[in-house]
PDB file of N, CA, C and O in Angstrom:
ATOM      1  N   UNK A   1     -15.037 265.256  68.469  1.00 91.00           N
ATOM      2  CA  UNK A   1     -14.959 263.893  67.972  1.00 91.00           C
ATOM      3  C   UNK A   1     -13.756 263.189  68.601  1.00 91.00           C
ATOM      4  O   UNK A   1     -12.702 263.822  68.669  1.00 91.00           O
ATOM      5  N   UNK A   2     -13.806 262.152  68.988  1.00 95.00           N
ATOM      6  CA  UNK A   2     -12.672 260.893  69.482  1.00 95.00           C
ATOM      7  C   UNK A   2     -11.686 260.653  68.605  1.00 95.00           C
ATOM      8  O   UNK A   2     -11.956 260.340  67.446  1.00 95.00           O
ATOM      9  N   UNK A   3     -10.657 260.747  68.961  1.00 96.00           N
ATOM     10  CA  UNK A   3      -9.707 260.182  68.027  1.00 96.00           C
ATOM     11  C   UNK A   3      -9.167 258.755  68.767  1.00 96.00           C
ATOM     12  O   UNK A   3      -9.377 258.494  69.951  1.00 96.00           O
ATOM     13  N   UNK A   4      -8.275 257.708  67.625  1.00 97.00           N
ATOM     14  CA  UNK A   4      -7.598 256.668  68.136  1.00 97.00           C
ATOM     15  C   UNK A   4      -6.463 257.063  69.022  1.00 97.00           C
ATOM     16  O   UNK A   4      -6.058 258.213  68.852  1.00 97.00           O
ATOM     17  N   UNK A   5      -6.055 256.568  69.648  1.00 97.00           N
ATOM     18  CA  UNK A   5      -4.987 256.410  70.656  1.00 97.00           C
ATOM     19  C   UNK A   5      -4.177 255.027  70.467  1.00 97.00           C
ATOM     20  O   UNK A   5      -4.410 254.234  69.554  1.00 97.00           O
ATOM     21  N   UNK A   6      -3.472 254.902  71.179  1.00 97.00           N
ATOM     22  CA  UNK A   6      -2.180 253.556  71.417  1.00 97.00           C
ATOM     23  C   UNK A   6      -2.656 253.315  73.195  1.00 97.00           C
ATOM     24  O   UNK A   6      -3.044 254.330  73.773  1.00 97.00           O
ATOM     25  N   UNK A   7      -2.614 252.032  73.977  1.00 95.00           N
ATOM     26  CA  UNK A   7      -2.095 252.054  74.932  1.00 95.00           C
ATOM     27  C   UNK A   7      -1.400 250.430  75.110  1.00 95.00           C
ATOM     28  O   UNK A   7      -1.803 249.375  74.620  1.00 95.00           O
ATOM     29  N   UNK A   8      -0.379 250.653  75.878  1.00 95.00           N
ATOM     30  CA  UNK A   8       0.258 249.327  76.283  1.00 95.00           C
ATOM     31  C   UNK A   8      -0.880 248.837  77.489  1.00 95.00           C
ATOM     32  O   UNK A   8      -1.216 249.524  78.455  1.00 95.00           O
ATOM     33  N   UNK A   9      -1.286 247.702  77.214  1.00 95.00           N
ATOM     34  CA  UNK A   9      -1.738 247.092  78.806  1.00 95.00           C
ATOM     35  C   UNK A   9      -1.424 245.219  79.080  1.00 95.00           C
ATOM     36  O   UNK A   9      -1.785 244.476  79.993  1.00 95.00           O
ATOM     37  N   UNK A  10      -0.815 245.032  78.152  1.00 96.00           N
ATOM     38  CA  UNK A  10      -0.047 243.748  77.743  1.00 96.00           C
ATOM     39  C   UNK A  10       1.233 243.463  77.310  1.00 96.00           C
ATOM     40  O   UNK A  10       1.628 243.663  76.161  1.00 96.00           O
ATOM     41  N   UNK A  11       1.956 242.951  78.306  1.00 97.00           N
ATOM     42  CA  UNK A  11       3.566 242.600  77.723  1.00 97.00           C
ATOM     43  C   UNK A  11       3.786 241.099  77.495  1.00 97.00           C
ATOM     44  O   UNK A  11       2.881 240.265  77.539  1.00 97.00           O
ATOM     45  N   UNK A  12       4.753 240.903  77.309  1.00 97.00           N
ATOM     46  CA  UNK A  12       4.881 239.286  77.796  1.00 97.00           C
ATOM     47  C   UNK A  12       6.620 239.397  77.664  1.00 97.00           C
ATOM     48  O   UNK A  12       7.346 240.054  76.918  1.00 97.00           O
ATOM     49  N   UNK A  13       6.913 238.349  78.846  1.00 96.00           N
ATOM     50  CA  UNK A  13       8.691 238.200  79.316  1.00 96.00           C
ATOM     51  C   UNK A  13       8.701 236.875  78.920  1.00 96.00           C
ATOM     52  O   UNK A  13       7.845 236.229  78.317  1.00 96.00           O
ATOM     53  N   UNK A  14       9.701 236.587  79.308  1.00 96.00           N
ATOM     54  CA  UNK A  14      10.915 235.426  77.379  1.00 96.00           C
ATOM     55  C   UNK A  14      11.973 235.724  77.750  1.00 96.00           C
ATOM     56  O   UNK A  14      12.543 236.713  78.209  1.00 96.00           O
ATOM     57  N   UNK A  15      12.223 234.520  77.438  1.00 94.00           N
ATOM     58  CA  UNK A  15      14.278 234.749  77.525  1.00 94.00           C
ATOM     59  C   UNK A  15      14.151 235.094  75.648  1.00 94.00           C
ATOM     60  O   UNK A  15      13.309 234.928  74.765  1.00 94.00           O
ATOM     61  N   UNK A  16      15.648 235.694  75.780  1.00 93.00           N
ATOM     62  CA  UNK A  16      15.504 236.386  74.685  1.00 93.00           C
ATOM     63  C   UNK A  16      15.944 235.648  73.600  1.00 93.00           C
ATOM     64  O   UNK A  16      16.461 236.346  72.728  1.00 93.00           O
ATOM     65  N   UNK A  17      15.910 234.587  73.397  1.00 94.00           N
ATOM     66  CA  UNK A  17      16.566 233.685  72.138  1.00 94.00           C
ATOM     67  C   UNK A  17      15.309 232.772  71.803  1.00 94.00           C
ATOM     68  O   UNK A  17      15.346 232.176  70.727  1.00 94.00           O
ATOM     69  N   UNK A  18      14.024 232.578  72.752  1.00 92.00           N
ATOM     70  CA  UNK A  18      12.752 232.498  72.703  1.00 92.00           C
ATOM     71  C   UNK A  18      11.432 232.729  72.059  1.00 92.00           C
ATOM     72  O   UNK A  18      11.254 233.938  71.915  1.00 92.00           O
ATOM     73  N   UNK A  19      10.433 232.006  71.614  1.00 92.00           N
ATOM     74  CA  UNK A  19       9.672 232.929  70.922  1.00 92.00           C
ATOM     75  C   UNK A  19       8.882 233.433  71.885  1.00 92.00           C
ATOM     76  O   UNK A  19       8.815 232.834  72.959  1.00 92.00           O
ATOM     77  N   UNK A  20       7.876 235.063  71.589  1.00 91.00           N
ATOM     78  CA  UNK A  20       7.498 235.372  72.717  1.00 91.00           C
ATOM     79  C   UNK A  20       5.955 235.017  72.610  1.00 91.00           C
ATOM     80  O   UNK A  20       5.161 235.079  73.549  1.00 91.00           O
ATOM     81  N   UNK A  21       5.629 234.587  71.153  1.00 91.00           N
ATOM     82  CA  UNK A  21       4.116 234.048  70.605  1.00 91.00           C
ATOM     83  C   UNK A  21       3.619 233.020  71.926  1.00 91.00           C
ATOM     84  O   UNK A  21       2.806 233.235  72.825  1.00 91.00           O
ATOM     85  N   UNK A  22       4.411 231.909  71.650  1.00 86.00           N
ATOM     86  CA  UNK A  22       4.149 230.898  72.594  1.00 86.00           C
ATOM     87  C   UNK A  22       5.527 229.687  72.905  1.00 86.00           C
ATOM     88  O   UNK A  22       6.553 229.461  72.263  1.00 86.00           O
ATOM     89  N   UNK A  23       5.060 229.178  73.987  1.00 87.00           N
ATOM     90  CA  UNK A  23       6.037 228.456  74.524  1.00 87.00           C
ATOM     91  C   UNK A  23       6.017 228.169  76.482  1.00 87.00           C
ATOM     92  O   UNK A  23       5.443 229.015  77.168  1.00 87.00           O
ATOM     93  N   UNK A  24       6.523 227.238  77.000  1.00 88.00           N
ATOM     94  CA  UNK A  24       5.794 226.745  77.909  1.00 88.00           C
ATOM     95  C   UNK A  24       6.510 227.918  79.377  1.00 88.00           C
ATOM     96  O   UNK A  24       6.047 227.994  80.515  1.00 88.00           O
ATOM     97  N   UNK A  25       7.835 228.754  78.760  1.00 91.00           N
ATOM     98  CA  UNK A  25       8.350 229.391  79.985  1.00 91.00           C
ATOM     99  C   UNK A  25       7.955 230.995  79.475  1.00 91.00           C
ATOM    100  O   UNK A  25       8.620 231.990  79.764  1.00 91.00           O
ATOM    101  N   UNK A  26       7.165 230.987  78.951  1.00 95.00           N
ATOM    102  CA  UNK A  26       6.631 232.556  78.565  1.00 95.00           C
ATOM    103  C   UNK A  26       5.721 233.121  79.927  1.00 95.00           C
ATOM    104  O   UNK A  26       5.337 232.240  80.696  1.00 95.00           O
ATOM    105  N   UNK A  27       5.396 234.411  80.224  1.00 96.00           N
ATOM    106  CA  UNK A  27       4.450 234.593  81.104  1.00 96.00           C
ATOM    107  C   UNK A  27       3.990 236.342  80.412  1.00 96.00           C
ATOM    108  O   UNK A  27       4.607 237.292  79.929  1.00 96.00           O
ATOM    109  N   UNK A  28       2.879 236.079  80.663  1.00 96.00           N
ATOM    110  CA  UNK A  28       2.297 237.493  80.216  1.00 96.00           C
ATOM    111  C   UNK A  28       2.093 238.063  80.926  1.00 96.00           C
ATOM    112  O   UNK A  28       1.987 237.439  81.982  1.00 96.00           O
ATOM    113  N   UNK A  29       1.864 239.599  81.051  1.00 96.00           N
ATOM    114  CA  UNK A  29       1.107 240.523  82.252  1.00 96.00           C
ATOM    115  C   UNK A  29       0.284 241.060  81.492  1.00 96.00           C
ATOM    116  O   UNK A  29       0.433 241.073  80.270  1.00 96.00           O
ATOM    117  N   UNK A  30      -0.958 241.715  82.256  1.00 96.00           N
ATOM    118  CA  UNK A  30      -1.594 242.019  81.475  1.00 96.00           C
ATOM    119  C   UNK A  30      -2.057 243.181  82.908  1.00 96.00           C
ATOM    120  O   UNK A  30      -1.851 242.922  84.093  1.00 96.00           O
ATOM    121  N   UNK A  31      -2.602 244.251  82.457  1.00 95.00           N
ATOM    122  CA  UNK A  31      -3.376 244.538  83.171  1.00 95.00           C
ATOM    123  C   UNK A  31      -4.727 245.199  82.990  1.00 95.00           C
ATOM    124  O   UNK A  31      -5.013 246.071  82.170  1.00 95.00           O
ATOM    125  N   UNK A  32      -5.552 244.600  83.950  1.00 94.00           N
ATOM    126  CA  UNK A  32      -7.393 244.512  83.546  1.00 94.00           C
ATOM    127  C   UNK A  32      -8.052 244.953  84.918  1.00 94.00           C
ATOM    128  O   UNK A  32      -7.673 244.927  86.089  1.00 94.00           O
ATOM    129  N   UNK A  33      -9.557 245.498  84.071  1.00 92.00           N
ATOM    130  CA  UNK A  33     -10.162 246.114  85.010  1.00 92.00           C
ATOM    131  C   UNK A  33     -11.992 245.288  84.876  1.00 92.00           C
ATOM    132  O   UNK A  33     -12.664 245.209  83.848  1.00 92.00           O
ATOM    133  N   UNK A  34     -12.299 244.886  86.008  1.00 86.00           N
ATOM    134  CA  UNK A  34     -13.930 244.675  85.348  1.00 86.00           C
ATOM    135  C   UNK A  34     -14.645 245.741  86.239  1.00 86.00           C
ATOM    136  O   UNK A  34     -15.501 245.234  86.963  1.00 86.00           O
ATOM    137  N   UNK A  35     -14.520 246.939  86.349  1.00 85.00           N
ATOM    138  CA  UNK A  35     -15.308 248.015  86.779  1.00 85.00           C
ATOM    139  C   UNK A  35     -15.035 248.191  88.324  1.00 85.00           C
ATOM    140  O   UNK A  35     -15.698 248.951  89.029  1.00 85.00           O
ATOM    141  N   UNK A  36     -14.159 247.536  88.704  1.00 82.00           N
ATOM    142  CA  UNK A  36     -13.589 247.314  90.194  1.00 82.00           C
ATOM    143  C   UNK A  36     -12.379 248.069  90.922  1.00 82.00           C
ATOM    144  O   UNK A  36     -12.176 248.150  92.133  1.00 82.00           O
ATOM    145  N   UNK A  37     -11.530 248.671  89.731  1.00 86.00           N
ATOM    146  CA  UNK A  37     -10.148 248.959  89.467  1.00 86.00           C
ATOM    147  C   UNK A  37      -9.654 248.037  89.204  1.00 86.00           C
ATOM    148  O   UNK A  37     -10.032 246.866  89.249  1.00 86.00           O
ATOM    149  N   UNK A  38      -8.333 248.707  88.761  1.00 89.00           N
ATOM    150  CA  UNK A  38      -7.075 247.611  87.937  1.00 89.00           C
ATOM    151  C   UNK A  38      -6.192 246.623  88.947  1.00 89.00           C
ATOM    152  O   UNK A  38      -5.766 246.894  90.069  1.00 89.00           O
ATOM    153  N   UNK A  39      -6.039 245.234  88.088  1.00 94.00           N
ATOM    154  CA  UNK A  39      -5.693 244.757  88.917  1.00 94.00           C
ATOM    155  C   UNK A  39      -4.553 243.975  87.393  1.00 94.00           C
ATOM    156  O   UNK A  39      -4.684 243.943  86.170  1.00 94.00           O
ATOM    157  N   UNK A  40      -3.483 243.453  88.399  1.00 95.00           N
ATOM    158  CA  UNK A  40      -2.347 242.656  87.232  1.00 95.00           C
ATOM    159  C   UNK A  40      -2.586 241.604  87.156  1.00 95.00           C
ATOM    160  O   UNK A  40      -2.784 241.010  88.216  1.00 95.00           O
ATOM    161  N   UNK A  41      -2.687 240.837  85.844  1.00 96.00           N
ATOM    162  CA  UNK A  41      -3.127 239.171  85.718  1.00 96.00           C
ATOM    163  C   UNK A  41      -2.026 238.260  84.947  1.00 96.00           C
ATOM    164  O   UNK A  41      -1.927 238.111  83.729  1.00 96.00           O
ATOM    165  N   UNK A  42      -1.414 237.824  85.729  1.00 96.00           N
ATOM    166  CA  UNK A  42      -0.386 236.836  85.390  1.00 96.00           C
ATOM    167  C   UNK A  42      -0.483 235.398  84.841  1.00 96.00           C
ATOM    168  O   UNK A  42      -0.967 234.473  85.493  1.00 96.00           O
ATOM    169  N   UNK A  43       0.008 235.280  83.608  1.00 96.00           N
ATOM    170  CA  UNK A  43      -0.556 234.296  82.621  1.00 96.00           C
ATOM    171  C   UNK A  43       0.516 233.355  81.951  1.00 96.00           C
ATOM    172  O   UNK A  43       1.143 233.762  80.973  1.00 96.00           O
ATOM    173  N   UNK A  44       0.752 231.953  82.534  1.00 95.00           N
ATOM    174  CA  UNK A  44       1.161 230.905  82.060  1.00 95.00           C
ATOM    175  C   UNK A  44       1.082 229.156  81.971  1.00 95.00           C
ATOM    176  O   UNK A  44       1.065 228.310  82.865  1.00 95.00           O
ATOM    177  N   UNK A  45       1.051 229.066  80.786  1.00 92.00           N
ATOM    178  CA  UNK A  45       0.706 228.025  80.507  1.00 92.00           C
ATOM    179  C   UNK A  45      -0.838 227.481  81.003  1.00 92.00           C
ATOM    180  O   UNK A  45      -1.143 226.436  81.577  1.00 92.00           O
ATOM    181  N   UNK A  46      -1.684 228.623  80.545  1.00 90.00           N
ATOM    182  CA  UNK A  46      -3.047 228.501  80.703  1.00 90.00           C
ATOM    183  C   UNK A  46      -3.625 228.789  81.984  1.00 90.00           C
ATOM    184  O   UNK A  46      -4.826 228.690  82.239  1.00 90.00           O
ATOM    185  N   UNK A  47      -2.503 229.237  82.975  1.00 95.00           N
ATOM    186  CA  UNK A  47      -2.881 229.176  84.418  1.00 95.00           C
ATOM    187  C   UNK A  47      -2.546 231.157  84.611  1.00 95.00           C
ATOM    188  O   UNK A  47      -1.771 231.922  84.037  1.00 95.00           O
ATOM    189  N   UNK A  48      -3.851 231.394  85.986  1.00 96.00           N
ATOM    190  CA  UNK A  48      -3.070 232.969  85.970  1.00 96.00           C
ATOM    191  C   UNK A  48      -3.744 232.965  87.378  1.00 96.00           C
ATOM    192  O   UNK A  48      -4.437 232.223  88.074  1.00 96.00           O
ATOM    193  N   UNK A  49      -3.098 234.331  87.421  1.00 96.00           N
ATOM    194  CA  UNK A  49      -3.143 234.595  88.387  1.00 96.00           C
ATOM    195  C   UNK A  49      -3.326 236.321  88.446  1.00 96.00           C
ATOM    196  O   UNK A  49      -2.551 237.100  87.892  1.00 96.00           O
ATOM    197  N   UNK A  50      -4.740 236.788  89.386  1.00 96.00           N
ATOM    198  CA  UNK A  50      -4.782 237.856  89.484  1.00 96.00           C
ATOM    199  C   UNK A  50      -4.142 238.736  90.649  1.00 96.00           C
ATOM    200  O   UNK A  50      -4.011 238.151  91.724  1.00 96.00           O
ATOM    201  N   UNK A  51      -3.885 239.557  90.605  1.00 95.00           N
ATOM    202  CA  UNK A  51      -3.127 240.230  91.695  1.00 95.00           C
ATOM    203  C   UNK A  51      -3.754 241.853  91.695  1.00 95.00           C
ATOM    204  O   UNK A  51      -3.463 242.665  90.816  1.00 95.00           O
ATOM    205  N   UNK A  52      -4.592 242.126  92.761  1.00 92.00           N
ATOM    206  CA  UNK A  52      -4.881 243.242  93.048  1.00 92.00           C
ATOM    207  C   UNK A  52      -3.318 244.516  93.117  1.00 92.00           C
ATOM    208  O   UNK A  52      -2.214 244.140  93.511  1.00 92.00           O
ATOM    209  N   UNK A  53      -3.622 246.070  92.616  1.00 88.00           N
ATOM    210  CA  UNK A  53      -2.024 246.532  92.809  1.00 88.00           C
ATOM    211  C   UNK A  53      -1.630 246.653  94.077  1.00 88.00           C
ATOM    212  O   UNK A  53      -0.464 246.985  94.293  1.00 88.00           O
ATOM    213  N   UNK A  54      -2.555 246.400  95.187  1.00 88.00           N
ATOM    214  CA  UNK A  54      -2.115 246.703  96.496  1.00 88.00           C
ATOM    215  C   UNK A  54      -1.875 245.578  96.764  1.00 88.00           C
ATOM    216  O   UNK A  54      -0.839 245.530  97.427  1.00 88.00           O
ATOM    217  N   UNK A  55      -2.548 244.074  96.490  1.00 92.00           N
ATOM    218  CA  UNK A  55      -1.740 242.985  96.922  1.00 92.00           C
ATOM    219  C   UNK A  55       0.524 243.135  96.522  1.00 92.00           C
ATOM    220  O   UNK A  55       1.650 242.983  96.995  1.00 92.00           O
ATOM    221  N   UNK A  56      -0.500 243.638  95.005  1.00 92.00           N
ATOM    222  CA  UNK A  56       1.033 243.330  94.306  1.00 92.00           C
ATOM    223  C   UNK A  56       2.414 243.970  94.830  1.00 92.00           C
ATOM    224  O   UNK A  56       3.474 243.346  94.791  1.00 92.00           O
ATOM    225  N   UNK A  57       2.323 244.936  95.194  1.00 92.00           N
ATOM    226  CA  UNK A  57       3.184 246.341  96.502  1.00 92.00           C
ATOM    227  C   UNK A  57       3.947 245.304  97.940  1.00 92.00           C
ATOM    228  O   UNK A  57       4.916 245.383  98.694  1.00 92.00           O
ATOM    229  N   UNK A  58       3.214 244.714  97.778  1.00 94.00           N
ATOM    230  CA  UNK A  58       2.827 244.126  98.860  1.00 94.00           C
ATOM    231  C   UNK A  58       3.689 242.685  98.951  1.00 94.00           C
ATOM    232  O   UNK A  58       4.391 242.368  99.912  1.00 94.00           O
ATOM    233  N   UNK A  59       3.468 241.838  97.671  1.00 95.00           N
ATOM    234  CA  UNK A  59       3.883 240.774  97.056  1.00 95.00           C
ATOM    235  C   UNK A  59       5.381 241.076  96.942  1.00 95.00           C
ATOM    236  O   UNK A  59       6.269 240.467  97.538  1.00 95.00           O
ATOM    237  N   UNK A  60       5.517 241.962  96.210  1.00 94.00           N
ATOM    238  CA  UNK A  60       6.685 242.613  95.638  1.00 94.00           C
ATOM    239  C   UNK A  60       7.628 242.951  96.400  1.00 94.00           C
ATOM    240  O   UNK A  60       8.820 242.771  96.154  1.00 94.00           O
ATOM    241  N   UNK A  61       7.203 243.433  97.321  1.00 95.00           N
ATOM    242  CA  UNK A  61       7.975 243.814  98.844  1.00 95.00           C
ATOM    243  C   UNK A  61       8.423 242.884  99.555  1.00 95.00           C
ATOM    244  O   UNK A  61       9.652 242.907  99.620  1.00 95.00           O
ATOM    245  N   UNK A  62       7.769 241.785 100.317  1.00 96.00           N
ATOM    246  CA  UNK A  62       7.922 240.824 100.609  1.00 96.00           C
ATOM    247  C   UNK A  62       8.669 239.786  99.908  1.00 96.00           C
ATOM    248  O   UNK A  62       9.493 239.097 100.509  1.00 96.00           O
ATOM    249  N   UNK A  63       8.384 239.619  98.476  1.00 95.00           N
ATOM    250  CA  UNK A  63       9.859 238.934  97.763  1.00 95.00           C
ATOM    251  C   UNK A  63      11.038 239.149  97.585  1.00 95.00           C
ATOM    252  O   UNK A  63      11.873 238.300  97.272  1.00 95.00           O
ATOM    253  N   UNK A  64      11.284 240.653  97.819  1.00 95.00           N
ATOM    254  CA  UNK A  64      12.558 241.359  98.033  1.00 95.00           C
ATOM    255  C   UNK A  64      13.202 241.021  98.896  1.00 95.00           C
ATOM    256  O   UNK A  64      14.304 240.482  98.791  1.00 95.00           O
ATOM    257  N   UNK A  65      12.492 241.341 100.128  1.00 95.00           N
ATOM    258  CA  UNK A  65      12.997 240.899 101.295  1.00 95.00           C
ATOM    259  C   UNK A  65      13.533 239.768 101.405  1.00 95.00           C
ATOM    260  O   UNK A  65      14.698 239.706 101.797  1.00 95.00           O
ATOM    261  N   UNK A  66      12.678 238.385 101.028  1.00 94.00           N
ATOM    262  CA  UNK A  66      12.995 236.983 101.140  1.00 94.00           C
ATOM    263  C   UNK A  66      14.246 237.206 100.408  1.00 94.00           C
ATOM    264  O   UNK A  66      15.281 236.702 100.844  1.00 94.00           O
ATOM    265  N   UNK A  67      14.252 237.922  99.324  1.00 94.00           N
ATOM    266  CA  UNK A  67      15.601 237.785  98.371  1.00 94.00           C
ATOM    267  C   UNK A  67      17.023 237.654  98.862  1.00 94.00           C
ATOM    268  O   UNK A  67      17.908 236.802  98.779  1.00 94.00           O
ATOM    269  N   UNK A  68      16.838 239.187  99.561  1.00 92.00           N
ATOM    270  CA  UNK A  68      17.740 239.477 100.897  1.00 92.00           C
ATOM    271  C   UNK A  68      18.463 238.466 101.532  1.00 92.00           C
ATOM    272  O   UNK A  68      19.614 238.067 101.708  1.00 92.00           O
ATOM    273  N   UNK A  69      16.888 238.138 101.897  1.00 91.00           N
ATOM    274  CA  UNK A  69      18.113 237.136 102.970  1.00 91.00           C
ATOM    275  C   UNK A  69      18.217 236.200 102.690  1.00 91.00           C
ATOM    276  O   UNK A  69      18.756 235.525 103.567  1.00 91.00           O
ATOM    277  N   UNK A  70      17.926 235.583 101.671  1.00 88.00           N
ATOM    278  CA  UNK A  70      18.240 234.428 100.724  1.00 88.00           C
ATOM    279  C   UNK A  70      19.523 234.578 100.733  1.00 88.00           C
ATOM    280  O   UNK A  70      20.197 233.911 101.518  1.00 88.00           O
ATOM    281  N   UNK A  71      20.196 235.615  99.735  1.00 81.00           N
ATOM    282  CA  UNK A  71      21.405 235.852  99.677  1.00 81.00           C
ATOM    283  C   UNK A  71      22.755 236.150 100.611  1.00 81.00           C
ATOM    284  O   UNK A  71      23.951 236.098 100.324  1.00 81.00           O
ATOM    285  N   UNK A  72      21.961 236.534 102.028  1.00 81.00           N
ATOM    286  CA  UNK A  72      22.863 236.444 103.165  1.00 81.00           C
ATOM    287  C   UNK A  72      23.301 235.101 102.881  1.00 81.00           C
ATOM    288  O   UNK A  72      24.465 234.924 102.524  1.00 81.00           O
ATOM    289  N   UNK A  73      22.269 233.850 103.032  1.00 77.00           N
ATOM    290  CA  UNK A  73      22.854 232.487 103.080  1.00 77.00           C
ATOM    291  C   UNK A  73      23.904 232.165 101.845  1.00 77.00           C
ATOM    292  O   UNK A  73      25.010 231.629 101.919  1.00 77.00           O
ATOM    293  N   UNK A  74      23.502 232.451 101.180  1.00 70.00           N
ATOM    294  CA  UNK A  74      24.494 232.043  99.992  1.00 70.00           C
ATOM    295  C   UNK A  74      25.730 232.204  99.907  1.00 70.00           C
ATOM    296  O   UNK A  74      26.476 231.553  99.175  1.00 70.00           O
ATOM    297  N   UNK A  75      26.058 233.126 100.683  1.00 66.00           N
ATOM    298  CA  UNK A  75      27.733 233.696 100.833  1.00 66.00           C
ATOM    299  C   UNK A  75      28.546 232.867 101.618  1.00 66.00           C
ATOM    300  O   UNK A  75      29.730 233.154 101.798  1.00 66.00           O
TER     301      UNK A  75
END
Protein backbone atom coordinates (compact mmCIF):
# COMPACT_ATOMS: atom_id res chain seq x y z
CA UNK A 1 0.00 0.00 0.00
CA UNK A 2 1.20 3.81 -0.75
CA UNK A 3 1.83 5.88 1.84
CA UNK A 4 1.79 9.98 1.89
CA UNK A 5 4.99 11.65 1.41
CA UNK A 6 6.08 15.57 1.57
CA UNK A 7 7.81 17.05 -1.51
CA UNK A 8 9.06 20.66 -2.01
CA UNK A 9 8.51 21.65 -5.76
CA UNK A 10 7.51 25.34 -5.02
CA UNK A 11 9.31 28.18 -3.27
CA UNK A 12 8.83 31.70 -3.59
CA UNK A 13 11.79 34.65 -2.88
CA UNK A 14 10.79 38.09 -0.99
CA UNK A 15 12.74 40.41 0.63
CA UNK A 16 12.34 39.52 3.99
CA UNK A 17 10.24 42.27 5.69
CA UNK A 18 7.69 41.35 2.70
CA UNK A 19 4.75 39.32 2.41
CA UNK A 20 5.55 36.18 0.55
CA UNK A 21 1.48 35.49 -0.21
CA UNK A 22 1.50 38.29 -2.67
CA UNK A 23 2.94 41.43 -3.80
CA UNK A 24 4.29 42.91 -7.03
CA UNK A 25 8.36 42.05 -6.31
CA UNK A 26 7.65 38.40 -5.24
CA UNK A 27 8.77 35.64 -7.79
CA UNK A 28 8.02 32.01 -7.47
CA UNK A 29 9.85 28.89 -8.76
CA UNK A 30 8.25 26.18 -9.27
CA UNK A 31 9.26 23.18 -10.80
CA UNK A 32 6.95 21.15 -13.41
CA UNK A 33 6.81 18.42 -15.61
CA UNK A 34 4.04 17.73 -18.49
CA UNK A 35 5.48 14.22 -19.33
CA UNK A 36 8.51 15.85 -21.14
CA UNK A 37 10.90 16.18 -18.10
CA UNK A 38 11.30 18.85 -15.59
CA UNK A 39 11.63 22.05 -16.41
CA UNK A 40 11.79 25.50 -13.86
CA UNK A 41 8.86 28.01 -14.24
CA UNK A 42 9.42 31.41 -13.13
CA UNK A 43 6.46 33.38 -11.92
CA UNK A 44 5.78 37.14 -11.55
CA UNK A 45 3.29 39.31 -11.53
CA UNK A 46 1.23 36.98 -13.69
CA UNK A 47 4.04 36.65 -16.20
CA UNK A 48 6.50 33.37 -16.31
CA UNK A 49 8.70 32.04 -17.68
CA UNK A 50 9.72 28.45 -18.45
CA UNK A 51 13.20 27.36 -18.44
CA UNK A 52 14.22 23.94 -19.54
CA UNK A 53 17.24 22.58 -16.70
CA UNK A 54 19.65 22.54 -19.49
CA UNK A 55 18.63 25.94 -20.74
CA UNK A 56 18.83 26.96 -17.06
CA UNK A 57 22.87 25.58 -16.55
CA UNK A 58 23.27 27.39 -19.22
CA UNK A 59 21.37 30.73 -18.28
CA UNK A 60 22.99 30.54 -15.03
CA UNK A 61 26.40 30.31 -16.34
CA UNK A 62 26.28 32.92 -18.63
CA UNK A 63 24.87 35.41 -15.94
CA UNK A 64 27.76 34.73 -13.84
CA UNK A 65 29.98 35.49 -16.20
CA UNK A 66 28.26 38.84 -17.29
CA UNK A 67 28.44 39.37 -13.45
CA UNK A 68 32.14 39.13 -13.60
CA UNK A 69 32.76 41.42 -15.68
CA UNK A 70 30.26 43.71 -14.74
CA UNK A 71 32.17 44.07 -11.69
CA UNK A 72 35.62 44.46 -13.30
CA UNK A 73 33.92 47.84 -14.46
CA UNK A 74 32.76 48.94 -11.32
CA UNK A 75 36.05 49.22 -9.58
Amino acid sequence: MSKYITSVVSTVVHMDDRNPIFGDEIITVTIDDEACGGYIVLTQNEQTIKVDLDELQLITKTAMKMLSQYKKHEE
